[in-house]
PDB file of N, CA and C in Angstrom:
ATOM      1  N   UNK A 670     -61.882 -77.094 -20.471  1.00 51.00           N
ATOM      2  CA  UNK A 670     -60.853 -77.805 -21.195  1.00 51.00           C
ATOM      3  C   UNK A 670     -60.303 -78.973 -20.381  1.00 51.00           C
ATOM      4  N   UNK A 671     -60.137 -78.742 -19.089  1.00 57.00           N
ATOM      5  CA  UNK A 671     -59.621 -79.823 -18.257  1.00 57.00           C
ATOM      6  C   UNK A 671     -60.640 -80.932 -18.072  1.00 57.00           C
ATOM      7  N   UNK A 672     -61.910 -80.566 -17.978  1.00 58.00           N
ATOM      8  CA  UNK A 672     -62.947 -81.586 -17.807  1.00 58.00           C
ATOM      9  C   UNK A 672     -62.929 -82.600 -18.941  1.00 58.00           C
ATOM     10  N   UNK A 673     -62.548 -82.167 -20.132  1.00 54.00           N
ATOM     11  CA  UNK A 673     -62.531 -83.050 -21.292  1.00 54.00           C
ATOM     12  C   UNK A 673     -61.318 -83.980 -21.275  1.00 54.00           C
ATOM     13  N   UNK A 674     -60.272 -83.619 -20.545  1.00 54.00           N
ATOM     14  CA  UNK A 674     -59.039 -84.399 -20.561  1.00 54.00           C
ATOM     15  C   UNK A 674     -58.721 -85.083 -19.241  1.00 54.00           C
ATOM     16  N   UNK A 675     -59.380 -84.679 -18.188  1.00 58.00           N
ATOM     17  CA  UNK A 675     -59.156 -85.268 -16.868  1.00 58.00           C
ATOM     18  C   UNK A 675     -60.491 -85.776 -16.374  1.00 58.00           C
ATOM     19  N   UNK A 676     -60.647 -87.096 -16.306  1.00 54.00           N
ATOM     20  CA  UNK A 676     -61.951 -87.669 -15.976  1.00 54.00           C
ATOM     21  C   UNK A 676     -62.086 -88.014 -14.498  1.00 54.00           C
ATOM     22  N   UNK A 677     -61.421 -87.272 -13.647  1.00 62.00           N
ATOM     23  CA  UNK A 677     -61.494 -87.541 -12.220  1.00 62.00           C
ATOM     24  C   UNK A 677     -61.656 -86.231 -11.467  1.00 62.00           C
ATOM     25  N   UNK A 678     -61.764 -86.327 -10.162  1.00 80.00           N
ATOM     26  CA  UNK A 678     -61.809 -85.118  -9.353  1.00 80.00           C
ATOM     27  C   UNK A 678     -60.449 -84.436  -9.430  1.00 80.00           C
ATOM     28  N   UNK A 679     -60.475 -83.129  -9.596  1.00 86.00           N
ATOM     29  CA  UNK A 679     -59.223 -82.383  -9.672  1.00 86.00           C
ATOM     30  C   UNK A 679     -59.469 -80.970  -9.189  1.00 86.00           C
ATOM     31  N   UNK A 680     -58.389 -80.272  -8.897  1.00 89.00           N
ATOM     32  CA  UNK A 680     -58.464 -78.869  -8.532  1.00 89.00           C
ATOM     33  C   UNK A 680     -57.448 -78.115  -9.365  1.00 89.00           C
ATOM     34  N   UNK A 681     -57.793 -76.889  -9.713  1.00 90.00           N
ATOM     35  CA  UNK A 681     -56.902 -76.038 -10.509  1.00 90.00           C
ATOM     36  C   UNK A 681     -56.698 -74.732  -9.760  1.00 90.00           C
ATOM     37  N   UNK A 682     -55.436 -74.323  -9.676  1.00 92.00           N
ATOM     38  CA  UNK A 682     -55.081 -73.081  -8.996  1.00 92.00           C
ATOM     39  C   UNK A 682     -54.267 -72.195  -9.932  1.00 92.00           C
ATOM     40  N   UNK A 683     -54.504 -70.913  -9.840  1.00 90.00           N
ATOM     41  CA  UNK A 683     -53.692 -69.913 -10.519  1.00 90.00           C
ATOM     42  C   UNK A 683     -52.709 -69.375  -9.496  1.00 90.00           C
ATOM     43  N   UNK A 684     -51.439 -69.220  -9.894  1.00 91.00           N
ATOM     44  CA  UNK A 684     -50.452 -68.642  -8.996  1.00 91.00           C
ATOM     45  C   UNK A 684     -49.468 -67.827  -9.823  1.00 91.00           C
ATOM     46  N   UNK A 685     -48.566 -67.153  -9.164  1.00 86.00           N
ATOM     47  CA  UNK A 685     -47.571 -66.357  -9.871  1.00 86.00           C
ATOM     48  C   UNK A 685     -48.053 -64.946 -10.132  1.00 86.00           C
ATOM     49  N   UNK A 686     -47.459 -64.283 -11.112  1.00 81.00           N
ATOM     50  CA  UNK A 686     -47.721 -62.863 -11.364  1.00 81.00           C
ATOM     51  C   UNK A 686     -49.158 -62.578 -11.768  1.00 81.00           C
ATOM     52  N   UNK A 687     -49.845 -63.539 -12.343  1.00 82.00           N
ATOM     53  CA  UNK A 687     -51.227 -63.298 -12.783  1.00 82.00           C
ATOM     54  C   UNK A 687     -52.214 -63.186 -11.618  1.00 82.00           C
ATOM     55  N   UNK A 688     -51.782 -63.482 -10.402  1.00 82.00           N
ATOM     56  CA  UNK A 688     -52.664 -63.331  -9.243  1.00 82.00           C
ATOM     57  C   UNK A 688     -52.596 -61.923  -8.664  1.00 82.00           C
ATOM     58  N   UNK A 689     -51.711 -61.091  -9.185  1.00 77.00           N
ATOM     59  CA  UNK A 689     -51.504 -59.733  -8.675  1.00 77.00           C
ATOM     60  C   UNK A 689     -51.858 -58.725  -9.765  1.00 77.00           C
ATOM     61  N   UNK A 690     -52.931 -57.970  -9.544  1.00 74.00           N
ATOM     62  CA  UNK A 690     -53.393 -56.998 -10.539  1.00 74.00           C
ATOM     63  C   UNK A 690     -52.384 -55.891 -10.799  1.00 74.00           C
ATOM     64  N   UNK A 691     -51.433 -55.697  -9.892  1.00 75.00           N
ATOM     65  CA  UNK A 691     -50.439 -54.640 -10.060  1.00 75.00           C
ATOM     66  C   UNK A 691     -49.264 -55.079 -10.931  1.00 75.00           C
ATOM     67  N   UNK A 692     -49.168 -56.370 -11.182  1.00 76.00           N
ATOM     68  CA  UNK A 692     -48.102 -56.892 -12.040  1.00 76.00           C
ATOM     69  C   UNK A 692     -48.660 -57.132 -13.443  1.00 76.00           C
ATOM     70  N   UNK A 693     -47.816 -56.993 -14.434  1.00 73.00           N
ATOM     71  CA  UNK A 693     -48.250 -57.139 -15.822  1.00 73.00           C
ATOM     72  C   UNK A 693     -47.476 -58.262 -16.502  1.00 73.00           C
ATOM     73  N   UNK A 694     -48.139 -58.876 -17.472  1.00 71.00           N
ATOM     74  CA  UNK A 694     -47.475 -59.850 -18.324  1.00 71.00           C
ATOM     75  C   UNK A 694     -47.129 -61.143 -17.609  1.00 71.00           C
ATOM     76  N   UNK A 695     -46.204 -61.824 -18.190  1.00 79.00           N
ATOM     77  CA  UNK A 695     -45.797 -63.113 -17.644  1.00 79.00           C
ATOM     78  C   UNK A 695     -46.690 -64.231 -18.144  1.00 79.00           C
ATOM     79  N   UNK A 696     -46.239 -65.430 -17.921  1.00 88.00           N
ATOM     80  CA  UNK A 696     -47.027 -66.575 -18.350  1.00 88.00           C
ATOM     81  C   UNK A 696     -48.151 -66.838 -17.354  1.00 88.00           C
ATOM     82  N   UNK A 697     -49.034 -67.725 -17.719  1.00 91.00           N
ATOM     83  CA  UNK A 697     -50.131 -68.134 -16.852  1.00 91.00           C
ATOM     84  C   UNK A 697     -49.653 -69.381 -16.115  1.00 91.00           C
ATOM     85  N   UNK A 698     -49.460 -69.242 -14.813  1.00 92.00           N
ATOM     86  CA  UNK A 698     -48.989 -70.351 -13.987  1.00 92.00           C
ATOM     87  C   UNK A 698     -50.177 -71.065 -13.382  1.00 92.00           C
ATOM     88  N   UNK A 699     -50.334 -72.340 -13.723  1.00 93.00           N
ATOM     89  CA  UNK A 699     -51.441 -73.141 -13.218  1.00 93.00           C
ATOM     90  C   UNK A 699     -50.908 -74.358 -12.485  1.00 93.00           C
ATOM     91  N   UNK A 700     -51.570 -74.695 -11.392  1.00 92.00           N
ATOM     92  CA  UNK A 700     -51.276 -75.918 -10.653  1.00 92.00           C
ATOM     93  C   UNK A 700     -52.507 -76.801 -10.732  1.00 92.00           C
ATOM     94  N   UNK A 701     -52.343 -77.997 -11.230  1.00 90.00           N
ATOM     95  CA  UNK A 701     -53.407 -78.995 -11.321  1.00 90.00           C
ATOM     96  C   UNK A 701     -53.097 -80.070 -10.298  1.00 90.00           C
ATOM     97  N   UNK A 702     -54.025 -80.289  -9.361  1.00 89.00           N
ATOM     98  CA  UNK A 702     -53.835 -81.354  -8.379  1.00 89.00           C
ATOM     99  C   UNK A 702     -54.808 -82.482  -8.684  1.00 89.00           C
ATOM    100  N   UNK A 703     -54.296 -83.690  -8.602  1.00 87.00           N
ATOM    101  CA  UNK A 703     -55.073 -84.885  -8.933  1.00 87.00           C
ATOM    102  C   UNK A 703     -54.990 -85.901  -7.811  1.00 87.00           C
ATOM    103  N   UNK A 704     -56.030 -86.730  -7.648  1.00 86.00           N
ATOM    104  CA  UNK A 704     -55.956 -87.826  -6.678  1.00 86.00           C
ATOM    105  C   UNK A 704     -54.835 -88.796  -7.056  1.00 86.00           C
ATOM    106  N   UNK A 705     -54.291 -89.451  -6.064  1.00 81.00           N
ATOM    107  CA  UNK A 705     -53.169 -90.370  -6.279  1.00 81.00           C
ATOM    108  C   UNK A 705     -53.469 -91.430  -7.332  1.00 81.00           C
ATOM    109  N   UNK A 706     -54.704 -91.921  -7.356  1.00 81.00           N
ATOM    110  CA  UNK A 706     -55.039 -93.015  -8.284  1.00 81.00           C
ATOM    111  C   UNK A 706     -55.055 -92.597  -9.748  1.00 81.00           C
ATOM    112  N   UNK A 707     -55.164 -91.298 -10.040  1.00 81.00           N
ATOM    113  CA  UNK A 707     -55.171 -90.853 -11.430  1.00 81.00           C
ATOM    114  C   UNK A 707     -53.974 -89.976 -11.791  1.00 81.00           C
ATOM    115  N   UNK A 708     -53.173 -89.639 -10.801  1.00 82.00           N
ATOM    116  CA  UNK A 708     -52.047 -88.730 -11.030  1.00 82.00           C
ATOM    117  C   UNK A 708     -51.113 -89.209 -12.142  1.00 82.00           C
ATOM    118  N   UNK A 709     -50.665 -90.433 -12.080  1.00 79.00           N
ATOM    119  CA  UNK A 709     -49.682 -90.915 -13.062  1.00 79.00           C
ATOM    120  C   UNK A 709     -50.241 -90.941 -14.487  1.00 79.00           C
ATOM    121  N   UNK A 710     -51.495 -91.302 -14.617  1.00 79.00           N
ATOM    122  CA  UNK A 710     -52.110 -91.375 -15.941  1.00 79.00           C
ATOM    123  C   UNK A 710     -52.189 -89.985 -16.587  1.00 79.00           C
ATOM    124  N   UNK A 711     -52.561 -88.975 -15.812  1.00 78.00           N
ATOM    125  CA  UNK A 711     -52.752 -87.654 -16.389  1.00 78.00           C
ATOM    126  C   UNK A 711     -51.509 -86.787 -16.369  1.00 78.00           C
ATOM    127  N   UNK A 712     -50.541 -87.113 -15.526  1.00 74.00           N
ATOM    128  CA  UNK A 712     -49.301 -86.339 -15.551  1.00 74.00           C
ATOM    129  C   UNK A 712     -48.575 -86.552 -16.887  1.00 74.00           C
ATOM    130  N   UNK A 713     -48.847 -87.660 -17.545  1.00 79.00           N
ATOM    131  CA  UNK A 713     -48.254 -87.941 -18.852  1.00 79.00           C
ATOM    132  C   UNK A 713     -48.981 -87.216 -19.983  1.00 79.00           C
ATOM    133  N   UNK A 714     -50.132 -86.611 -19.703  1.00 84.00           N
ATOM    134  CA  UNK A 714     -50.929 -85.915 -20.717  1.00 84.00           C
ATOM    135  C   UNK A 714     -50.798 -84.398 -20.607  1.00 84.00           C
ATOM    136  N   UNK A 715     -49.749 -83.936 -19.984  1.00 88.00           N
ATOM    137  CA  UNK A 715     -49.578 -82.504 -19.750  1.00 88.00           C
ATOM    138  C   UNK A 715     -49.688 -81.696 -21.040  1.00 88.00           C
ATOM    139  N   UNK A 716     -49.034 -82.134 -22.099  1.00 90.00           N
ATOM    140  CA  UNK A 716     -49.070 -81.393 -23.368  1.00 90.00           C
ATOM    141  C   UNK A 716     -50.477 -81.351 -23.973  1.00 90.00           C
ATOM    142  N   UNK A 717     -51.252 -82.398 -23.780  1.00 89.00           N
ATOM    143  CA  UNK A 717     -52.631 -82.432 -24.287  1.00 89.00           C
ATOM    144  C   UNK A 717     -53.503 -81.456 -23.499  1.00 89.00           C
ATOM    145  N   UNK A 718     -53.300 -81.409 -22.195  1.00 89.00           N
ATOM    146  CA  UNK A 718     -54.070 -80.505 -21.347  1.00 89.00           C
ATOM    147  C   UNK A 718     -53.754 -79.052 -21.696  1.00 89.00           C
ATOM    148  N   UNK A 719     -52.472 -78.734 -21.876  1.00 91.00           N
ATOM    149  CA  UNK A 719     -52.081 -77.367 -22.253  1.00 91.00           C
ATOM    150  C   UNK A 719     -52.691 -76.993 -23.605  1.00 91.00           C
ATOM    151  N   UNK A 720     -52.659 -77.904 -24.552  1.00 92.00           N
ATOM    152  CA  UNK A 720     -53.248 -77.629 -25.873  1.00 92.00           C
ATOM    153  C   UNK A 720     -54.744 -77.367 -25.759  1.00 92.00           C
ATOM    154  N   UNK A 721     -55.435 -78.108 -24.903  1.00 89.00           N
ATOM    155  CA  UNK A 721     -56.876 -77.912 -24.717  1.00 89.00           C
ATOM    156  C   UNK A 721     -57.164 -76.549 -24.086  1.00 89.00           C
ATOM    157  N   UNK A 722     -56.339 -76.136 -23.137  1.00 90.00           N
ATOM    158  CA  UNK A 722     -56.517 -74.818 -22.515  1.00 90.00           C
ATOM    159  C   UNK A 722     -56.298 -73.725 -23.558  1.00 90.00           C
ATOM    160  N   UNK A 723     -55.251 -73.867 -24.369  1.00 92.00           N
ATOM    161  CA  UNK A 723     -54.962 -72.863 -25.398  1.00 92.00           C
ATOM    162  C   UNK A 723     -56.079 -72.774 -26.433  1.00 92.00           C
ATOM    163  N   UNK A 724     -56.749 -73.876 -26.697  1.00 92.00           N
ATOM    164  CA  UNK A 724     -57.878 -73.870 -27.620  1.00 92.00           C
ATOM    165  C   UNK A 724     -59.000 -72.988 -27.079  1.00 92.00           C
ATOM    166  N   UNK A 725     -59.162 -72.997 -25.759  1.00 90.00           N
ATOM    167  CA  UNK A 725     -60.228 -72.216 -25.124  1.00 90.00           C
ATOM    168  C   UNK A 725     -59.855 -70.746 -24.936  1.00 90.00           C
ATOM    169  N   UNK A 726     -58.589 -70.440 -24.584  1.00 89.00           N
ATOM    170  CA  UNK A 726     -58.227 -69.063 -24.229  1.00 89.00           C
ATOM    171  C   UNK A 726     -57.284 -68.401 -25.224  1.00 89.00           C
ATOM    172  N   UNK A 727     -56.867 -69.118 -26.224  1.00 88.00           N
ATOM    173  CA  UNK A 727     -55.936 -68.551 -27.198  1.00 88.00           C
ATOM    174  C   UNK A 727     -54.501 -68.940 -26.885  1.00 88.00           C
ATOM    175  N   UNK A 728     -53.628 -68.633 -27.819  1.00 89.00           N
ATOM    176  CA  UNK A 728     -52.224 -69.010 -27.692  1.00 89.00           C
ATOM    177  C   UNK A 728     -51.512 -68.073 -26.730  1.00 89.00           C
ATOM    178  N   UNK A 729     -51.438 -68.506 -25.480  1.00 89.00           N
ATOM    179  CA  UNK A 729     -50.742 -67.752 -24.446  1.00 89.00           C
ATOM    180  C   UNK A 729     -49.727 -68.672 -23.781  1.00 89.00           C
ATOM    181  N   UNK A 730     -48.719 -68.069 -23.170  1.00 92.00           N
ATOM    182  CA  UNK A 730     -47.709 -68.851 -22.459  1.00 92.00           C
ATOM    183  C   UNK A 730     -48.324 -69.426 -21.185  1.00 92.00           C
ATOM    184  N   UNK A 731     -48.350 -70.743 -21.099  1.00 93.00           N
ATOM    185  CA  UNK A 731     -48.938 -71.434 -19.947  1.00 93.00           C
ATOM    186  C   UNK A 731     -47.892 -72.346 -19.336  1.00 93.00           C
ATOM    187  N   UNK A 732     -47.734 -72.231 -18.025  1.00 93.00           N
ATOM    188  CA  UNK A 732     -46.855 -73.126 -17.278  1.00 93.00           C
ATOM    189  C   UNK A 732     -47.763 -73.968 -16.396  1.00 93.00           C
ATOM    190  N   UNK A 733     -47.887 -75.247 -16.721  1.00 93.00           N
ATOM    191  CA  UNK A 733     -48.768 -76.154 -15.993  1.00 93.00           C
ATOM    192  C   UNK A 733     -47.934 -77.087 -15.127  1.00 93.00           C
ATOM    193  N   UNK A 734     -48.202 -77.053 -13.832  1.00 91.00           N
ATOM    194  CA  UNK A 734     -47.573 -77.970 -12.890  1.00 91.00           C
ATOM    195  C   UNK A 734     -48.640 -78.947 -12.438  1.00 91.00           C
ATOM    196  N   UNK A 735     -48.325 -80.233 -12.488  1.00 89.00           N
ATOM    197  CA  UNK A 735     -49.275 -81.266 -12.072  1.00 89.00           C
ATOM    198  C   UNK A 735     -48.715 -81.953 -10.834  1.00 89.00           C
ATOM    199  N   UNK A 736     -49.537 -82.007  -9.783  1.00 89.00           N
ATOM    200  CA  UNK A 736     -49.109 -82.590  -8.510  1.00 89.00           C
ATOM    201  C   UNK A 736     -50.124 -83.607  -8.018  1.00 89.00           C
ATOM    202  N   UNK A 737     -49.615 -84.588  -7.287  1.00 88.00           N
ATOM    203  CA  UNK A 737     -50.426 -85.592  -6.617  1.00 88.00           C
ATOM    204  C   UNK A 737     -50.960 -84.950  -5.339  1.00 88.00           C
ATOM    205  N   UNK A 738     -52.291 -84.874  -5.178  1.00 85.00           N
ATOM    206  CA  UNK A 738     -52.863 -84.159  -4.040  1.00 85.00           C
ATOM    207  C   UNK A 738     -52.509 -84.775  -2.698  1.00 85.00           C
ATOM    208  N   UNK A 739     -52.219 -86.055  -2.652  1.00 85.00           N
ATOM    209  CA  UNK A 739     -51.882 -86.690  -1.375  1.00 85.00           C
ATOM    210  C   UNK A 739     -50.489 -86.291  -0.882  1.00 85.00           C
ATOM    211  N   UNK A 740     -49.687 -85.712  -1.749  1.00 84.00           N
ATOM    212  CA  UNK A 740     -48.332 -85.313  -1.370  1.00 84.00           C
ATOM    213  C   UNK A 740     -48.193 -83.805  -1.150  1.00 84.00           C
ATOM    214  N   UNK A 741     -49.275 -83.049  -1.255  1.00 85.00           N
ATOM    215  CA  UNK A 741     -49.192 -81.590  -1.177  1.00 85.00           C
ATOM    216  C   UNK A 741     -48.715 -81.082   0.180  1.00 85.00           C
ATOM    217  N   UNK A 742     -49.147 -81.718   1.251  1.00 81.00           N
ATOM    218  CA  UNK A 742     -48.791 -81.236   2.589  1.00 81.00           C
ATOM    219  C   UNK A 742     -47.283 -81.218   2.808  1.00 81.00           C
ATOM    220  N   UNK A 743     -46.569 -82.122   2.159  1.00 89.00           N
ATOM    221  CA  UNK A 743     -45.118 -82.177   2.341  1.00 89.00           C
ATOM    222  C   UNK A 743     -44.348 -81.624   1.141  1.00 89.00           C
ATOM    223  N   UNK A 744     -45.052 -81.054   0.176  1.00 87.00           N
ATOM    224  CA  UNK A 744     -44.417 -80.548  -1.040  1.00 87.00           C
ATOM    225  C   UNK A 744     -43.918 -79.117  -0.818  1.00 87.00           C
ATOM    226  N   UNK A 745     -42.621 -78.908  -0.921  1.00 91.00           N
ATOM    227  CA  UNK A 745     -42.004 -77.609  -0.684  1.00 91.00           C
ATOM    228  C   UNK A 745     -42.503 -76.569  -1.682  1.00 91.00           C
ATOM    229  N   UNK A 746     -42.636 -76.936  -2.943  1.00 85.00           N
ATOM    230  CA  UNK A 746     -43.143 -76.022  -3.963  1.00 85.00           C
ATOM    231  C   UNK A 746     -44.543 -75.538  -3.605  1.00 85.00           C
ATOM    232  N   UNK A 747     -45.423 -76.463  -3.280  1.00 86.00           N
ATOM    233  CA  UNK A 747     -46.795 -76.118  -2.925  1.00 86.00           C
ATOM    234  C   UNK A 747     -46.818 -75.193  -1.719  1.00 86.00           C
ATOM    235  N   UNK A 748     -46.035 -75.499  -0.709  1.00 88.00           N
ATOM    236  CA  UNK A 748     -45.994 -74.667   0.492  1.00 88.00           C
ATOM    237  C   UNK A 748     -45.542 -73.247   0.169  1.00 88.00           C
ATOM    238  N   UNK A 749     -44.631 -73.105  -0.796  1.00 89.00           N
ATOM    239  CA  UNK A 749     -44.098 -71.779  -1.123  1.00 89.00           C
ATOM    240  C   UNK A 749     -45.093 -70.907  -1.902  1.00 89.00           C
ATOM    241  N   UNK A 750     -46.050 -71.519  -2.605  1.00 87.00           N
ATOM    242  CA  UNK A 750     -47.020 -70.735  -3.399  1.00 87.00           C
ATOM    243  C   UNK A 750     -48.410 -70.700  -2.786  1.00 87.00           C
ATOM    244  N   UNK A 751     -48.636 -71.449  -1.748  1.00 88.00           N
ATOM    245  CA  UNK A 751     -49.978 -71.616  -1.194  1.00 88.00           C
ATOM    246  C   UNK A 751     -50.644 -70.296  -0.822  1.00 88.00           C
ATOM    247  N   UNK A 752     -49.907 -69.355  -0.284  1.00 88.00           N
ATOM    248  CA  UNK A 752     -50.517 -68.100   0.165  1.00 88.00           C
ATOM    249  C   UNK A 752     -50.967 -67.204  -0.982  1.00 88.00           C
ATOM    250  N   UNK A 753     -50.431 -67.397  -2.174  1.00 87.00           N
ATOM    251  CA  UNK A 753     -50.786 -66.550  -3.304  1.00 87.00           C
ATOM    252  C   UNK A 753     -51.709 -67.222  -4.313  1.00 87.00           C
ATOM    253  N   UNK A 754     -52.070 -68.470  -4.087  1.00 92.00           N
ATOM    254  CA  UNK A 754     -52.874 -69.215  -5.053  1.00 92.00           C
ATOM    255  C   UNK A 754     -54.333 -68.767  -5.053  1.00 92.00           C
ATOM    256  N   UNK A 755     -54.937 -68.843  -6.229  1.00 89.00           N
ATOM    257  CA  UNK A 755     -56.358 -68.596  -6.387  1.00 89.00           C
ATOM    258  C   UNK A 755     -56.957 -69.877  -6.992  1.00 89.00           C
ATOM    259  N   UNK A 756     -57.928 -70.473  -6.283  1.00 91.00           N
ATOM    260  CA  UNK A 756     -58.538 -71.699  -6.786  1.00 91.00           C
ATOM    261  C   UNK A 756     -59.513 -71.366  -7.893  1.00 91.00           C
ATOM    262  N   UNK A 757     -59.337 -72.010  -9.050  1.00 89.00           N
ATOM    263  CA  UNK A 757     -60.197 -71.793 -10.208  1.00 89.00           C
ATOM    264  C   UNK A 757     -61.268 -72.864 -10.329  1.00 89.00           C
ATOM    265  N   UNK A 758     -60.964 -74.066  -9.873  1.00 82.00           N
ATOM    266  CA  UNK A 758     -61.908 -75.189  -9.901  1.00 82.00           C
ATOM    267  C   UNK A 758     -61.612 -76.126  -8.782  1.00 82.00           C
TER     268      UNK A 758
END
């Protein structure tokens, strides 16, 4: 779904309760990282990307965070979830 809406190199990570088999429910927390040159263009398409994901996996609660990959090293949010993330792409 992301390949159809993001025409650049990107990475997708799963984080939050869905990374722990002992926890149940909750939304699907995804982090999409994009190169600086395409970040602004695709950060505005967040709703389109979520709709494309829902088309593939069904109507589920999805929380999509989009970040510029060049700023990840200094991003407090990224640092706080890094140890629990699972790279999907």
